[in-house]
Every structure is written in C-alpha cells, then in structure tokens.
PDB file of C-alpha atoms in Angstrom:
ATOM      1  CA  GLN E   1       9.555  15.995  -7.727  1.00 84.00           C
ATOM      2  CA  VAL E   2       8.354  13.225  -5.422  1.00 89.00           C
ATOM      3  CA  GLN E   3       9.058   9.603  -6.278  1.00 95.00           C
ATOM      4  CA  LEU E   4       7.518   6.529  -4.706  1.00 96.00           C
ATOM      5  CA  VAL E   5       9.592   3.363  -4.971  1.00 96.00           C
ATOM      6  CA  GLN E   6       7.814   0.124  -4.204  1.00 97.00           C
ATOM      7  CA  SER E   7       9.348  -3.184  -3.194  1.00 96.00           C
ATOM      8  CA  GLY E   8       8.130  -6.506  -1.862  1.00 95.00           C
ATOM      9  CA  GLY E   9       5.393  -8.658  -3.280  1.00 93.00           C
ATOM     10  CA  GLY E  10       5.723 -11.988  -5.037  1.00 97.00           C
ATOM     11  CA  LEU E  11       4.161 -15.433  -4.865  1.00 98.00           C
ATOM     12  CA  VAL E  12       2.873 -16.860  -1.594  1.00 98.00           C
ATOM     13  CA  GLN E  13       0.643 -19.755  -0.591  1.00 98.00           C
ATOM     14  CA  PRO E  14      -2.768 -19.119   0.966  1.00 98.00           C
ATOM     15  CA  GLY E  15      -2.372 -18.289   4.627  1.00 98.00           C
ATOM     16  CA  GLY E  16       1.082 -16.857   4.075  1.00 98.00           C
ATOM     17  CA  SER E  17       2.442 -13.354   4.623  1.00 98.00           C
ATOM     18  CA  LEU E  18       4.106 -10.645   2.577  1.00 98.00           C
ATOM     19  CA  ARG E  19       5.269  -7.122   3.285  1.00 98.00           C
ATOM     20  CA  LEU E  20       5.107  -4.328   0.753  1.00 98.00           C
ATOM     21  CA  SER E  21       7.236  -1.194   1.043  1.00 98.00           C
ATOM     22  CA  CYS E  22       6.698   2.272  -0.384  1.00 96.00           C
ATOM     23  CA  ALA E  23       9.753   4.496  -0.019  1.00 95.00           C
ATOM     24  CA  THR E  24       9.231   8.197  -0.625  1.00 93.00           C
ATOM     25  CA  VAL E  25      11.934  10.362  -2.153  1.00 92.00           C
ATOM     26  CA  GLY E  26      11.550  14.128  -2.219  1.00 91.00           C
ATOM     27  CA  ALA E  27       9.036  14.611   0.583  1.00 90.00           C
ATOM     28  CA  ARG E  28       8.522  13.663   4.194  1.00 91.00           C
ATOM     29  CA  ILE E  29       6.058  10.823   3.977  1.00 90.00           C
ATOM     30  CA  ARG E  30       4.459  11.627   7.324  1.00 90.00           C
ATOM     31  CA  VAL E  31       3.322  15.054   6.079  1.00 90.00           C
ATOM     32  CA  GLY E  32       0.734  13.575   3.759  1.00 92.00           C
ATOM     33  CA  THR E  33      -1.508  10.556   3.384  1.00 95.00           C
ATOM     34  CA  THR E  34      -0.334   7.274   1.923  1.00 95.00           C
ATOM     35  CA  ALA E  35      -2.770   4.809   0.432  1.00 97.00           C
ATOM     36  CA  TRP E  36      -2.464   1.305  -0.930  1.00 98.00           C
ATOM     37  CA  TYR E  37      -4.635   0.338  -3.883  1.00 98.00           C
ATOM     38  CA  ARG E  38      -4.885  -2.937  -5.739  1.00 98.00           C
ATOM     39  CA  GLN E  39      -6.126  -3.956  -9.135  1.00 98.00           C
ATOM     40  CA  SER E  40      -6.986  -7.415 -10.389  1.00 95.00           C
ATOM     41  CA  PRO E  41      -7.407  -8.277 -14.091  1.00 89.00           C
ATOM     42  CA  GLY E  42     -10.767  -7.084 -15.332  1.00 92.00           C
ATOM     43  CA  LYS E  43     -11.532  -5.157 -12.159  1.00 94.00           C
ATOM     44  CA  GLN E  44     -11.351  -1.531 -11.154  1.00 96.00           C
ATOM     45  CA  ARG E  45      -8.568  -0.286  -8.929  1.00 96.00           C
ATOM     46  CA  GLU E  46      -9.638  -0.723  -5.307  1.00 97.00           C
ATOM     47  CA  LEU E  47      -8.581   1.282  -2.256  1.00 98.00           C
ATOM     48  CA  VAL E  48      -7.230  -1.113   0.366  1.00 98.00           C
ATOM     49  CA  ALA E  49      -5.869   0.989   3.221  1.00 98.00           C
ATOM     50  CA  THR E  50      -4.684   4.461   4.149  1.00 97.00           C
ATOM     51  CA  ILE E  51      -2.436   6.013   6.759  1.00 95.00           C
ATOM     52  CA  SER E  52      -2.655   9.726   7.493  1.00 92.00           C
ATOM     53  CA  ARG E  53       0.266  11.687   8.949  1.00 84.00           C
ATOM     54  CA  GLY E  54       1.913   8.381   9.763  1.00 75.00           C
ATOM     55  CA  ALA E  55      -0.605   7.536  12.447  1.00 84.00           C
ATOM     56  CA  THR E  56      -4.300   7.174  11.595  1.00 92.00           C
ATOM     57  CA  THR E  57      -5.063   4.050   9.608  1.00 95.00           C
ATOM     58  CA  GLU E  58      -8.169   2.836   7.811  1.00 97.00           C
ATOM     59  CA  TYR E  59      -8.814  -0.458   6.056  1.00 97.00           C
ATOM     60  CA  ILE E  60     -11.493  -1.940   3.856  1.00 97.00           C
ATOM     61  CA  ASP E  61     -13.537  -4.629   5.556  1.00 97.00           C
ATOM     62  CA  SER E  62     -12.068  -7.510   3.576  1.00 97.00           C
ATOM     63  CA  VAL E  63      -8.541  -6.896   4.919  1.00 98.00           C
ATOM     64  CA  LYS E  64      -9.274  -5.722   8.470  1.00 98.00           C
ATOM     65  CA  GLY E  65      -7.424  -7.832  10.988  1.00 97.00           C
ATOM     66  CA  ARG E  66      -5.102  -9.201   8.295  1.00 98.00           C
ATOM     67  CA  PHE E  67      -3.342  -6.151   6.825  1.00 98.00           C
ATOM     68  CA  THR E  68      -1.450  -3.510   8.793  1.00 97.00           C
ATOM     69  CA  MET E  69       0.015  -0.220   7.587  1.00 96.00           C
ATOM     70  CA  SER E  70       2.911   1.423   9.387  1.00 94.00           C
ATOM     71  CA  THR E  71       5.393   4.252   8.866  1.00 93.00           C
ATOM     72  CA  SER E  72       9.131   4.420   9.390  1.00 93.00           C
ATOM     73  CA  ASP E  73      10.307   8.023   9.728  1.00 90.00           C
ATOM     74  CA  ALA E  74      13.947   6.954   9.631  1.00 92.00           C
ATOM     75  CA  GLU E  75      13.454   5.252   6.268  1.00 93.00           C
ATOM     76  CA  ASN E  76      10.713   7.619   5.042  1.00 94.00           C
ATOM     77  CA  THR E  77       8.815   4.498   4.094  1.00 95.00           C
ATOM     78  CA  VAL E  78       5.305   3.139   4.526  1.00 95.00           C
ATOM     79  CA  TYR E  79       4.795  -0.590   4.893  1.00 96.00           C
ATOM     80  CA  LEU E  80       1.832  -2.836   4.263  1.00 98.00           C
ATOM     81  CA  GLN E  81       2.122  -6.052   6.247  1.00 98.00           C
ATOM     82  CA  MET E  82      -0.228  -8.640   4.787  1.00 98.00           C
ATOM     83  CA  ASN E  83      -0.999 -11.761   6.810  1.00 98.00           C
ATOM     84  CA  SER E  84      -3.381 -14.669   6.284  1.00 98.00           C
ATOM     85  CA  LEU E  85      -3.356 -13.987   2.580  1.00 98.00           C
ATOM     86  CA  LYS E  86      -6.167 -15.338   0.429  1.00 98.00           C
ATOM     87  CA  PRO E  87      -6.335 -16.045  -3.308  1.00 96.00           C
ATOM     88  CA  GLU E  88      -8.696 -13.084  -3.679  1.00 96.00           C
ATOM     89  CA  ASP E  89      -5.877 -10.798  -2.484  1.00 97.00           C
ATOM     90  CA  THR E  90      -4.071 -11.496  -5.741  1.00 97.00           C
ATOM     91  CA  ALA E  91      -3.566  -8.218  -7.569  1.00 98.00           C
ATOM     92  CA  VAL E  92      -1.088  -5.541  -8.545  1.00 98.00           C
ATOM     93  CA  TYR E  93      -0.654  -3.299  -5.521  1.00 98.00           C
ATOM     94  CA  TYR E  94       0.060   0.418  -5.888  1.00 98.00           C
ATOM     95  CA  CYS E  95       1.039   2.968  -3.274  1.00 97.00           C
ATOM     96  CA  ASN E  96      -0.204   6.514  -3.562  1.00 97.00           C
ATOM     97  CA  TRP E  97       0.947   9.593  -1.635  1.00 95.00           C
ATOM     98  CA  TYR E  98      -0.931  12.838  -1.602  1.00 93.00           C
ATOM     99  CA  PHE E  99      -0.678  16.165   0.171  1.00 93.00           C
ATOM    100  CA  GLY E 100      -2.659  19.193  -0.910  1.00 92.00           C
ATOM    101  CA  GLU E 101      -2.402  19.485  -4.665  1.00 92.00           C
ATOM    102  CA  TYR E 102       0.347  16.888  -4.879  1.00 91.00           C
ATOM    103  CA  ASN E 103      -0.505  13.320  -5.830  1.00 94.00           C
ATOM    104  CA  PHE E 104       2.045  10.639  -6.734  1.00 96.00           C
ATOM    105  CA  TRP E 105       1.961   6.907  -7.509  1.00 97.00           C
ATOM    106  CA  GLY E 106       4.376   4.045  -7.133  1.00 97.00           C
ATOM    107  CA  GLN E 107       5.191   1.715  -9.993  1.00 97.00           C
ATOM    108  CA  GLY E 108       3.074  -1.188  -8.751  1.00 97.00           C
ATOM    109  CA  THR E 109       4.054  -4.630  -7.524  1.00 97.00           C
ATOM    110  CA  GLN E 110       2.462  -8.017  -8.168  1.00 98.00           C
ATOM    111  CA  VAL E 111       1.104 -10.079  -5.297  1.00 98.00           C
ATOM    112  CA  THR E 112      -0.006 -13.605  -6.177  1.00 98.00           C
ATOM    113  CA  VAL E 113      -1.619 -15.894  -3.623  1.00 98.00           C
ATOM    114  CA  SER E 114      -1.800 -19.430  -4.944  1.00 97.00           C
ATOM    115  CA  SER E 115      -1.058 -22.996  -3.952  1.00 95.00           C
TER     116      SER E 115
END
C-alpha cells in the first residue's frame, strides 16, 4: 500500500512564498508521475503541475515562472515551491502519485494567500 503524506501550506501574504511537500511511503516516487492539484470552494479540482520520473515537469500557464516542482530521492519526496503567490492561488492542494494501474492521493493541505 502506498501512502502520500503532505506537509507545508498555511497563510501567506500576496507576493510571499510557501513550499509544499509530498512524501511517498511504499514506493519509489521517481518510478511514477507525481501531480499537484488544487481545489477552491465551488470550483472543480484543477491540475497545477506534474513531474514525471523525477525529471520532466509541466505547469499550467497561470503558475509558470512562479511554481517549481522538484524531487528528492533521499527523502522520497516531491516538493512544490510556490513563489509570488496571488490570492487566486488560494485553495486546498493535493498531491497525486500514479504508476500503471496504481493511483494514490495525499490528504490535502490548505494554502491561503491573503493580506
């Protein structure tokens, strides 16, 4: 059984930074693809960024140049560094790991960008 344990998040002022972590237990994170999604109240869950095999990253246009995904093999963890945060980035962020038929989700973490 694979578990994804999220940490990070919180309240930050516009223009600030936060880092989210997604630690994987039970599988080598680099084997699969890790994605970050977010969901705001009243909106559908939105794909934000992905990293495949710990190397190839993709981002939605609204976060390009501000968000960066990276992988730590030693910690078996994927990070989402979020800079220049905007109020519209406010949401619950979820990490998702998938490989073949396997698909697992983290518990979610709140990110609030407000002055």
